[in-house]
Amino acid sequence: MICIDGPAGAGKGVVASYLAGRLGWRHLDSGALYRAVALALLRGGLADADESRIKAYLRKCRFEFNAAADGNQVLLDGVDLSAEIRTESVGAAASRIASLAAVRRFLLVRQRQFRRMPGLVAEGRDMASVVFPDAPLRIYLHASPEKRAARRHKQLKQKGINANINDLIRDLAERDRRDRDRPLAPLKRVRQAEVLDTTALTVPETREAVWRLVTAVWPGIAAG
Ligand code: DC
């Protein structure tokens, strides 16, 4: 079990899918689950509703969260939302609804269900601090805000989504603040985490660095 936490754009997705692929383990992109709940609430006109209404609504929604080779597939009432949840507006809504206890509780068990043999690589904000506190390897990734915004910009462009870099820097800063300052399961580095600053690292360098961390914990580990 490996946890990867950090702010948006720090490289969690790249690292988690690389490790999951190399080890033959499952991959949990917990952000995708928060995004799916946010999209469902936006569609139901409930993104700003009070918590009891949100709780009741979520009970009626039929979510399916599946492990897929390239992250997680999310379905709502049988419809695949995996592409739609990737917009910045859904990301911002996810960050807002993620502060609600009803939402975090709803997703907690569902996240833990991803943990199966032979192993799980879980990425998010509170993987090590709340969801899988007993993970033998906990990695905290971070990078400068400018670098993270530039990566997000590139990612969105590849998906054909237009975005302005200055808007992205501003939105990321706001999201960081919300994710760090919320009282429930805030983004934080646990004491035991291995910290990796990816600002100046290329993707291959980042992969190499995290693989070194993996082999330090499991010396004889073989690729899956
Ligand atoms: O990783 P992401 O950008 O897809 O996540 C979207 C939002 O979901 C993020 O801003 C905060 C919330 N989130 C969370 O609160 N806890 C997690 N473990 C993962 C995401």
Coordinates of N, CA and C and ligand atoms in Angstrom, one line a residue:
M1 N 0.8 -1.2 0.0 CA 0.0 0.0 0.0 C 0.9 1.3 0.0
I2 N 0.6 2.1 -1.0 CA 1.4 3.4 -1.1 C 0.4 4.5 -1.1
C3 N 0.7 5.6 -0.3 CA -0.2 6.8 -0.4 C 0.6 7.9 -1.0
I4 N 0.0 8.7 -1.9 CA 0.6 9.8 -2.5 C -0.3 11.0 -2.3
D5 N 0.1 12.0 -1.5 CA -0.7 13.2 -1.2 C 0.1 14.4 -1.7
G6 N -0.7 15.4 -1.9 CA -0.1 16.7 -2.3 C -1.1 17.6 -3.0
P7 N -0.8 18.8 -3.3 CA -1.7 19.7 -3.9 C -1.9 19.4 -5.4
A8 N -2.9 20.1 -6.0 CA -3.2 19.9 -7.5 C -1.9 20.2 -8.3
G9 N -1.6 19.4 -9.3 CA -0.5 19.7 -10.2 C 0.9 19.3 -9.7
A10 N 0.9 18.7 -8.5 CA 2.3 18.3 -8.0 C 2.9 17.1 -8.7
G11 N 2.0 16.4 -9.5 CA 2.5 15.2 -10.2 C 2.0 13.9 -9.6
K12 N 1.0 14.0 -8.8 CA 0.4 12.8 -8.1 C -0.1 11.7 -9.1
G13 N -0.8 12.2 -10.1 CA -1.4 11.3 -11.1 C -0.3 10.6 -11.9
V14 N 0.7 11.3 -12.3 CA 1.8 10.7 -13.1 C 2.5 9.6 -12.2
V15 N 2.8 9.9 -11.0 CA 3.5 9.0 -10.1 C 2.6 7.8 -9.8
A16 N 1.4 8.1 -9.5 CA 0.5 7.0 -9.0 C 0.3 6.0 -10.2
S17 N 0.0 6.5 -11.4 CA -0.2 5.5 -12.5 C 1.0 4.8 -12.9
Y18 N 2.2 5.5 -12.8 CA 3.5 4.8 -13.0 C 3.7 3.7 -12.0
L19 N 3.5 4.0 -10.7 CA 3.8 3.0 -9.7 C 2.8 1.8 -9.8
A20 N 1.5 2.2 -10.0 CA 0.5 1.1 -10.1 C 0.8 0.2 -11.3
G21 N 1.2 0.8 -12.4 CA 1.5 0.0 -13.6 C 2.7 -0.9 -13.4
R22 N 3.8 -0.3 -12.9 CA 5.0 -1.0 -12.7 C 4.9 -2.2 -11.7
L23 N 4.1 -1.9 -10.6 CA 3.9 -2.9 -9.6 C 2.8 -3.9 -9.9
G24 N 1.9 -3.5 -10.8 CA 0.7 -4.4 -11.1 C -0.3 -4.2 -9.9
W25 N -0.3 -3.1 -9.3 CA -1.2 -2.8 -8.2 C -2.4 -2.0 -8.7
R26 N -3.5 -1.9 -7.9 CA -4.6 -1.0 -8.3 C -4.2 0.4 -8.0
H27 N -5.0 1.3 -8.7 CA -4.7 2.8 -8.5 C -6.0 3.4 -8.1
L28 N -6.0 4.2 -7.0 CA -7.1 5.0 -6.6 C -6.8 6.4 -6.8
D29 N -7.6 7.1 -7.7 CA -7.5 8.5 -7.8 C -8.7 9.1 -7.0
S30 N -8.4 9.4 -5.7 CA -9.5 9.8 -4.9 C -10.2 11.1 -5.4
G31 N -9.4 12.0 -6.0 CA -9.9 13.2 -6.5 C -11.1 13.0 -7.5
A32 N -11.0 11.9 -8.3 CA -12.0 11.6 -9.3 C -13.3 11.3 -8.6
L33 N -13.2 10.7 -7.4 CA -14.5 10.4 -6.6 C -15.1 11.7 -6.1
Y34 N -14.3 12.6 -5.6 CA -14.8 13.9 -5.1 C -15.4 14.7 -6.3
R35 N -14.7 14.6 -7.4 CA -15.2 15.3 -8.6 C -16.5 14.7 -9.1
A36 N -16.7 13.4 -9.0 CA -17.9 12.8 -9.4 C -19.1 13.2 -8.5
V37 N -18.8 13.3 -7.2 CA -19.9 13.7 -6.3 C -20.2 15.2 -6.6
A38 N -19.2 16.0 -6.8 CA -19.4 17.4 -7.1 C -20.3 17.6 -8.4
L39 N -19.9 16.8 -9.4 CA -20.7 16.9 -10.7 C -22.2 16.5 -10.4
A40 N -22.4 15.4 -9.7 CA -23.7 15.0 -9.4 C -24.5 16.1 -8.6
L41 N -23.8 16.7 -7.7 CA -24.5 17.8 -6.9 C -24.8 19.0 -7.8
L42 N -23.8 19.3 -8.7 CA -24.0 20.5 -9.6 C -25.2 20.2 -10.4
R43 N -25.3 19.0 -11.0 CA -26.4 18.6 -11.8 C -27.8 18.6 -11.1
G44 N -27.7 18.2 -9.8 CA -28.9 18.2 -9.0 C -29.3 19.6 -8.5
G45 N -28.4 20.6 -8.8 CA -28.7 22.0 -8.3 C -28.4 22.0 -6.8
L46 N -27.6 21.2 -6.2 CA -27.4 21.1 -4.8 C -26.0 21.4 -4.3
A47 N -25.1 21.9 -5.2 CA -23.7 22.1 -4.8 C -23.6 23.1 -3.6
D48 N -24.6 24.0 -3.4 CA -24.5 24.9 -2.3 C -25.6 24.6 -1.3
A49 N -26.2 23.5 -1.4 CA -27.4 23.2 -0.5 C -26.8 22.8 0.9
D50 N -27.7 22.7 1.9 CA -27.2 22.4 3.2 C -26.9 20.9 3.3
E51 N -26.1 20.6 4.3 CA -25.5 19.2 4.4 C -26.5 18.1 4.5
S52 N -27.7 18.3 5.1 CA -28.6 17.2 5.3 C -29.3 16.9 3.9
R53 N -29.5 17.9 3.1 CA -30.1 17.7 1.8 C -29.1 16.9 0.9
I54 N -27.8 17.4 1.0 CA -26.7 16.7 0.2 C -26.6 15.2 0.6
K55 N -26.7 15.0 1.9 CA -26.6 13.6 2.4 C -27.7 12.7 1.8
A56 N -28.9 13.3 1.9 CA -30.1 12.5 1.4 C -30.0 12.3 -0.1
Y57 N -29.5 13.3 -0.8 CA -29.4 13.2 -2.3 C -28.3 12.1 -2.6
L58 N -27.2 12.1 -1.9 CA -26.1 11.2 -2.3 C -26.6 9.7 -2.0
R59 N -27.5 9.6 -1.1 CA -28.0 8.2 -0.8 C -28.8 7.7 -2.0
K60 N -29.4 8.6 -2.7 CA -30.2 8.2 -3.9 C -29.4 8.0 -5.1
C61 N -28.2 8.6 -5.2 CA -27.4 8.5 -6.4 C -26.8 7.1 -6.5
R62 N -26.7 6.6 -7.7 CA -26.1 5.3 -7.9 C -24.7 5.5 -8.5
F63 N -23.7 5.6 -7.7 CA -22.3 5.8 -8.1 C -21.7 4.4 -8.3
E64 N -20.8 4.4 -9.3 CA -19.9 3.2 -9.5 C -18.5 3.7 -9.7
F65 N -17.6 3.3 -8.8 CA -16.2 3.7 -9.0 C -15.4 2.5 -9.3
N66 N -14.8 2.5 -10.5 CA -14.0 1.3 -10.9 C -12.6 1.6 -11.1
A67 N -11.7 0.6 -10.9 CA -10.3 0.8 -11.2 C -10.2 0.6 -12.7
A68 N -9.4 1.5 -13.3 CA -9.2 1.4 -14.8 C -7.7 1.6 -15.0
A69 N -7.2 1.2 -16.2 CA -5.7 1.2 -16.4 C -5.2 2.7 -16.3
D70 N -6.0 3.6 -16.7 CA -5.5 5.0 -16.7 C -6.2 5.8 -15.6
G71 N -6.4 5.3 -14.4 CA -7.0 6.0 -13.3 C -8.2 5.4 -12.9
N72 N -9.3 6.1 -12.6 CA -10.5 5.5 -12.2 C -11.7 5.9 -13.1
Q73 N -12.6 4.9 -13.3 CA -13.7 5.2 -14.1 C -14.9 5.5 -13.1
V74 N -15.6 6.6 -13.3 CA -16.7 6.9 -12.4 C -18.0 7.0 -13.2
L75 N -19.0 6.3 -12.7 CA -20.3 6.3 -13.3 C -21.4 6.8 -12.4
L76 N -22.3 7.5 -12.9 CA -23.5 7.9 -12.2 C -24.7 7.4 -12.9
D77 N -25.5 6.6 -12.2 CA -26.7 6.0 -12.8 C -26.4 5.4 -14.1
G78 N -25.3 4.7 -14.1 CA -24.9 3.9 -15.3 C -24.2 4.7 -16.4
V79 N -24.1 6.1 -16.2 CA -23.5 6.9 -17.3 C -22.0 7.2 -16.9
D80 N -21.1 7.0 -17.8 CA -19.7 7.3 -17.5 C -19.4 8.8 -17.5
L81 N -18.9 9.3 -16.4 CA -18.6 10.7 -16.2 C -17.1 11.0 -16.2
S82 N -16.3 9.9 -16.5 CA -14.9 10.1 -16.4 C -14.3 11.3 -17.1
A83 N -14.8 11.6 -18.3 CA -14.2 12.7 -19.0 C -14.8 14.1 -18.5
E84 N -16.1 14.1 -18.2 CA -16.7 15.3 -17.8 C -16.2 15.9 -16.5
I85 N -15.8 15.0 -15.6 CA -15.3 15.5 -14.3 C -14.0 16.2 -14.3
R86 N -13.3 16.2 -15.5 CA -12.0 16.8 -15.6 C -11.9 18.3 -15.8
T87 N -13.0 19.0 -15.8 CA -12.9 20.4 -16.1 C -12.5 21.1 -14.8
E88 N -12.0 22.4 -15.0 CA -11.6 23.2 -13.8 C -12.8 23.5 -12.9
S89 N -14.0 23.7 -13.5 CA -15.1 24.1 -12.7 C -15.5 23.0 -11.8
V90 N -15.5 21.7 -12.3 CA -15.8 20.6 -11.5 C -14.7 20.4 -10.4
G91 N -13.5 20.7 -10.7 CA -12.4 20.6 -9.7 C -12.6 21.6 -8.6
A92 N -13.0 22.8 -8.9 CA -13.3 23.8 -7.9 C -14.5 23.4 -7.1
A93 N -15.5 22.9 -7.7 CA -16.7 22.5 -6.9 C -16.3 21.3 -6.0
A94 N -15.5 20.4 -6.5 CA -15.0 19.3 -5.7 C -14.3 19.8 -4.5
S95 N -13.5 20.8 -4.6 CA -12.7 21.3 -3.5 C -13.7 21.9 -2.5
R96 N -14.8 22.5 -3.0 CA -15.8 23.1 -2.0 C -16.5 22.1 -1.3
I97 N -17.1 21.1 -2.0 CA -17.9 20.1 -1.3 C -17.1 19.1 -0.5
A98 N -15.8 19.1 -0.7 CA -14.9 18.2 0.0 C -14.7 18.6 1.5
S99 N -15.2 19.8 1.8 CA -15.1 20.2 3.2 C -16.2 19.7 4.0
L100 N -17.2 19.1 3.4 CA -18.4 18.6 4.1 C -18.2 17.2 4.7
A101 N -18.6 17.1 6.0 CA -18.4 15.8 6.6 C -19.3 14.7 5.9
A102 N -20.5 15.1 5.5 CA -21.4 14.1 4.8 C -20.7 13.5 3.6
V103 N -20.0 14.4 2.8 CA -19.4 13.9 1.6 C -18.2 13.1 1.9
R104 N -17.4 13.5 2.9 CA -16.1 12.7 3.2 C -16.5 11.4 3.8
R105 N -17.6 11.3 4.6 CA -18.0 10.1 5.1 C -18.5 9.1 4.0
F106 N -19.3 9.7 3.1 CA -19.8 8.9 2.0 C -18.7 8.3 1.2
L107 N -17.6 9.0 1.0 CA -16.5 8.5 0.2 C -15.5 7.6 0.9
L108 N -15.5 7.7 2.2 CA -14.4 7.0 3.0 C -14.5 5.5 2.7
V109 N -15.6 4.9 3.0 CA -15.7 3.4 2.8 C -15.4 3.0 1.3
R110 N -15.9 3.8 0.4 CA -15.8 3.6 -1.0 C -14.3 3.6 -1.4
Q111 N -13.5 4.5 -0.8 CA -12.1 4.6 -1.1 C -11.4 3.3 -0.5
R112 N -11.8 3.0 0.7 CA -11.1 1.8 1.3 C -11.4 0.5 0.6
Q113 N -12.5 0.5 -0.1 CA -12.8 -0.8 -0.9 C -11.8 -1.0 -2.0
F114 N -11.1 0.0 -2.4 CA -10.1 -0.2 -3.5 C -8.9 -1.0 -3.0
R115 N -8.8 -1.2 -1.7 CA -7.6 -1.9 -1.2 C -7.7 -3.4 -1.3
R116 N -7.0 -3.9 -2.3 CA -7.1 -5.4 -2.5 C -5.7 -5.9 -2.8
M117 N -5.5 -7.2 -2.7 CA -4.2 -7.8 -3.1 C -4.1 -7.6 -4.6
P118 N -2.9 -7.5 -5.1 CA -1.6 -7.5 -4.4 C -1.2 -6.1 -3.8
G119 N -1.9 -5.0 -4.1 CA -1.6 -3.8 -3.5 C -2.3 -2.6 -4.1
L120 N -2.2 -1.4 -3.5 CA -2.9 -0.2 -3.9 C -2.0 1.0 -3.9
V121 N -2.1 1.8 -4.9 CA -1.4 3.1 -4.9 C -2.6 4.1 -4.9
A122 N -2.7 4.9 -3.8 CA -3.8 5.8 -3.6 C -3.3 7.2 -3.6
E123 N -3.9 8.1 -4.4 CA -3.5 9.5 -4.5 C -4.6 10.4 -4.1
G124 N -4.2 11.5 -3.4 CA -5.2 12.5 -3.0 C -4.7 13.5 -2.0
R125 N -5.5 13.9 -1.0 CA -5.1 14.9 -0.1 C -4.9 14.3 1.3
D126 N -5.7 13.3 1.6 CA -5.8 12.8 3.0 C -5.6 11.3 3.0
M127 N -4.8 10.7 2.0 CA -4.6 9.3 1.9 C -3.9 8.8 3.1
A128 N -2.8 9.5 3.4 CA -1.9 9.0 4.5 C -2.5 9.5 5.9
S129 N -3.1 10.6 5.9 CA -3.6 11.2 7.2 C -4.9 10.6 7.7
V130 N -5.7 10.1 6.8 CA -7.1 9.7 7.2 C -7.5 8.3 6.6
V131 N -7.3 8.2 5.3 CA -8.0 7.0 4.6 C -7.1 5.7 4.8
F132 N -5.8 5.8 4.7 CA -5.0 4.6 4.8 C -3.8 4.9 5.7
P133 N -4.0 5.2 7.0 CA -3.0 5.7 7.8 C -1.9 4.7 8.1
D134 N -2.2 3.4 7.8 CA -1.2 2.4 8.1 C -0.3 2.0 6.9
A135 N -0.4 2.8 5.8 CA 0.4 2.5 4.6 C 1.9 2.5 4.9
P136 N 2.6 1.5 4.5 CA 4.1 1.4 4.8 C 4.8 2.5 4.0
L137 N 4.3 3.0 2.9 CA 5.0 4.1 2.2 C 4.1 5.2 1.9
R138 N 4.5 6.4 2.5 CA 3.7 7.6 2.3 C 4.5 8.7 1.6
I139 N 4.1 9.1 0.5 CA 4.9 10.1 -0.3 C 4.1 11.4 -0.3
Y140 N 4.8 12.5 -0.1 CA 4.1 13.8 -0.2 C 4.8 14.6 -1.3
L141 N 4.1 14.9 -2.4 CA 4.7 15.6 -3.5 C 4.3 17.0 -3.5
H142 N 5.2 17.9 -3.8 CA 4.8 19.3 -4.0 C 5.7 19.9 -5.1
A143 N 5.3 21.1 -5.5 CA 6.0 21.9 -6.6 C 5.5 23.3 -6.5
S144 N 6.3 24.2 -7.1 CA 5.9 25.6 -7.0 C 4.5 25.9 -7.7
P145 N 3.8 26.9 -7.2 CA 2.5 27.2 -7.8 C 2.6 27.4 -9.3
E146 N 3.6 28.1 -9.8 CA 3.7 28.4 -11.2 C 3.9 27.1 -12.0
K147 N 4.7 26.2 -11.5 CA 5.0 25.0 -12.2 C 3.7 24.1 -12.3
R148 N 3.0 24.1 -11.1 CA 1.8 23.3 -11.1 C 0.7 23.9 -12.1
A149 N 0.6 25.2 -12.1 CA -0.3 25.8 -13.1 C 0.1 25.5 -14.5
A150 N 1.4 25.6 -14.8 CA 1.8 25.3 -16.1 C 1.5 23.8 -16.5
R151 N 1.7 22.9 -15.6 CA 1.3 21.5 -15.9 C -0.1 21.3 -16.1
R152 N -0.9 22.0 -15.3 CA -2.4 21.9 -15.4 C -2.8 22.4 -16.8
H153 N -2.2 23.5 -17.2 CA -2.4 24.2 -18.5 C -2.2 23.2 -19.6
K154 N -1.0 22.5 -19.6 CA -0.6 21.6 -20.6 C -1.6 20.4 -20.7
Q155 N -2.0 19.9 -19.5 CA -2.9 18.8 -19.4 C -4.3 19.1 -20.0
L156 N -4.7 20.3 -19.7 CA -6.1 20.7 -20.2 C -6.0 20.9 -21.7
K157 N -4.9 21.5 -22.2 CA -4.7 21.7 -23.6 C -4.8 20.4 -24.4
Q158 N -4.1 19.4 -23.8 CA -4.1 18.1 -24.4 C -5.5 17.5 -24.5
K159 N -6.3 17.9 -23.6 CA -7.7 17.4 -23.6 C -8.6 18.3 -24.4
G160 N -8.0 19.3 -25.1 CA -8.8 20.2 -25.9 C -9.6 21.3 -25.1
I161 N -9.2 21.4 -23.8 CA -9.8 22.4 -23.0 C -9.0 23.7 -22.9
N162 N -9.6 24.9 -23.2 CA -8.8 26.1 -23.2 C -8.8 26.7 -21.8
A163 N -7.6 27.2 -21.4 CA -7.6 27.8 -20.1 C -6.5 28.9 -20.1
N164 N -6.7 29.9 -19.3 CA -5.8 31.0 -19.2 C -4.8 30.8 -18.0
I165 N -3.5 30.9 -18.3 CA -2.5 30.5 -17.2 C -2.7 31.3 -15.9
N166 N -3.0 32.6 -16.1 CA -3.1 33.4 -14.9 C -4.3 33.1 -14.1
D167 N -5.4 32.7 -14.8 CA -6.6 32.2 -14.1 C -6.3 30.9 -13.4
L168 N -5.5 30.1 -14.0 CA -5.1 28.8 -13.4 C -4.3 29.0 -12.1
I169 N -3.3 29.9 -12.2 CA -2.5 30.2 -11.0 C -3.4 30.7 -9.8
R170 N -4.3 31.6 -10.2 CA -5.2 32.1 -9.2 C -6.2 31.0 -8.6
D171 N -6.7 30.2 -9.5 CA -7.7 29.2 -9.1 C -6.9 28.1 -8.2
L172 N -5.7 27.8 -8.6 CA -4.9 26.8 -7.8 C -4.7 27.3 -6.4
A173 N -4.3 28.6 -6.3 CA -4.0 29.2 -5.0 C -5.2 29.1 -4.2
E174 N -6.4 29.4 -4.7 CA -7.6 29.4 -4.0 C -7.9 28.0 -3.5
R175 N -7.7 27.0 -4.4 CA -8.0 25.6 -4.1 C -7.1 25.1 -3.0
D176 N -5.8 25.5 -3.2 CA -4.8 25.1 -2.1 C -5.2 25.6 -0.8
R177 N -5.6 26.8 -0.7 CA -6.0 27.4 0.5 C -7.2 26.7 1.1
R178 N -8.2 26.4 0.3 CA -9.4 25.7 0.8 C -9.0 24.3 1.3
D179 N -8.2 23.6 0.4 CA -7.9 22.2 0.8 C -7.0 22.1 2.0
R180 N -6.2 23.2 2.3 CA -5.3 23.2 3.4 C -6.0 23.6 4.7
D181 N -6.9 24.6 4.5 CA -7.4 25.3 5.7 C -8.7 24.6 6.3
R182 N -9.3 23.6 5.5 CA -10.5 23.1 6.0 C -10.3 22.3 7.3
P183 N -11.2 22.3 8.2 CA -11.0 21.6 9.5 C -11.0 20.1 9.3
L184 N -11.8 19.5 8.4 CA -11.8 18.1 8.2 C -10.9 17.6 7.2
A185 N -10.0 16.6 7.5 CA -9.1 16.0 6.6 C -8.4 17.0 5.7
P186 N -7.8 18.0 6.2 CA -7.1 19.0 5.3 C -5.9 18.4 4.6
L187 N -5.5 19.0 3.5 CA -4.2 18.5 2.8 C -3.1 18.8 3.8
K188 N -2.4 17.7 4.2 CA -1.2 18.0 5.0 C -0.2 16.8 4.9
R189 N 1.0 17.2 5.2 CA 2.1 16.2 5.1 C 2.2 15.5 6.5
V190 N 2.0 14.2 6.5 CA 2.1 13.5 7.7 C 3.6 13.4 8.1
R191 N 3.9 13.3 9.4 CA 5.3 13.3 9.8 C 6.2 12.2 9.1
Q192 N 5.6 11.1 8.9 CA 6.4 10.0 8.3 C 6.5 10.0 6.8
A193 N 6.0 11.0 6.2 CA 6.0 11.1 4.7 C 7.3 11.4 4.1
E194 N 7.6 10.7 3.0 CA 8.8 11.0 2.2 C 8.4 12.2 1.3
V195 N 9.1 13.3 1.4 CA 8.8 14.5 0.7 C 9.6 14.7 -0.6
L196 N 8.9 14.9 -1.6 CA 9.5 15.1 -2.9 C 9.0 16.4 -3.6
D197 N 10.0 17.3 -3.9 CA 9.6 18.5 -4.6 C 9.9 18.3 -6.1
T198 N 8.8 18.3 -6.9 CA 9.0 18.0 -8.3 C 9.1 19.2 -9.2
T199 N 9.3 20.4 -8.6 CA 9.4 21.6 -9.4 C 10.4 21.5 -10.5
A200 N 11.6 21.0 -10.2 CA 12.7 21.0 -11.2 C 12.9 19.6 -11.8
L201 N 12.0 18.7 -11.5 CA 12.2 17.4 -12.0 C 11.4 17.1 -13.3
T202 N 12.0 16.3 -14.2 CA 11.2 15.9 -15.4 C 10.4 14.7 -15.0
V203 N 9.5 14.2 -15.8 CA 8.7 13.1 -15.5 C 9.6 11.8 -15.3
P204 N 10.5 11.5 -16.1 CA 11.4 10.4 -15.9 C 12.2 10.5 -14.6
E205 N 12.6 11.7 -14.2 CA 13.4 11.9 -13.0 C 12.5 11.7 -11.8
T206 N 11.2 12.1 -11.9 CA 10.3 11.9 -10.8 C 10.0 10.5 -10.6
R207 N 9.8 9.8 -11.7 CA 9.5 8.3 -11.6 C 10.7 7.6 -11.0
E208 N 11.9 8.0 -11.4 CA 13.1 7.3 -10.8 C 13.2 7.6 -9.3
A209 N 12.9 8.8 -8.9 CA 13.0 9.2 -7.5 C 11.9 8.4 -6.7
V210 N 10.7 8.2 -7.2 CA 9.7 7.5 -6.4 C 10.0 6.0 -6.4
W211 N 10.6 5.5 -7.5 CA 10.9 4.1 -7.5 C 12.0 3.8 -6.5
R212 N 12.9 4.7 -6.3 CA 13.9 4.5 -5.2 C 13.3 4.4 -3.9
L213 N 12.2 5.2 -3.6 CA 11.5 5.2 -2.4 C 10.8 3.9 -2.2
V214 N 10.3 3.3 -3.3 CA 9.6 2.0 -3.2 C 10.6 0.9 -2.8
T215 N 11.7 0.9 -3.5 CA 12.7 -0.2 -3.3 C 13.4 0.0 -1.9
A216 N 13.3 1.2 -1.3 CA 13.9 1.3 0.0 C 13.0 0.7 1.0
V217 N 11.7 0.7 0.8 CA 10.7 0.0 1.7 C 10.6 -1.5 1.4
W218 N 10.5 -1.8 0.1 CA 10.4 -3.2 -0.3 C 11.6 -3.6 -1.1
P219 N 12.8 -3.9 -0.5 CA 14.0 -4.1 -1.2 C 13.9 -5.1 -2.4
G220 N 13.3 -6.2 -2.2 CA 13.3 -7.2 -3.3 C 12.1 -7.1 -4.3
I221 N 11.4 -6.0 -4.2 CA 10.2 -5.9 -5.0 C 10.4 -6.0 -6.5
A222 N 9.5 -6.8 -7.1 CA 9.6 -7.0 -8.5 C 8.5 -6.3 -9.2
A223 N 8.8 -5.8 -10.4 CA 7.7 -5.2 -11.2 C 6.6 -6.2 -11.5
G224 N 5.3 -5.8 -11.5 CA 4.2 -6.7 -11.7 C 4.1 -7.1 -13.2
Ligands
DC1 O1 -6.9 15.8 -7.1 P1 -8.1 16.6 -7.8 O2 -7.7 17.9 -8.3 O3 -8.8 15.8 -8.8 O4 -9.1 16.8 -6.6 C1 -10.3 17.7 -6.7 C2 -10.7 18.2 -5.3 O5 -11.2 17.1 -4.5 C3 -9.5 18.8 -4.5 O6 -9.3 20.1 -4.7 C4 -10.0 18.5 -3.0 C5 -10.8 17.3 -3.1 N1 -10.1 16.1 -2.7 C6 -10.1 15.9 -1.3 O7 -10.6 16.7 -0.5 N2 -9.5 14.8 -0.8 C7 -9.0 13.9 -1.6 N3 -8.4 12.8 -1.1 C8 -8.9 14.1 -3.0 C9 -9.5 15.2 -3.5

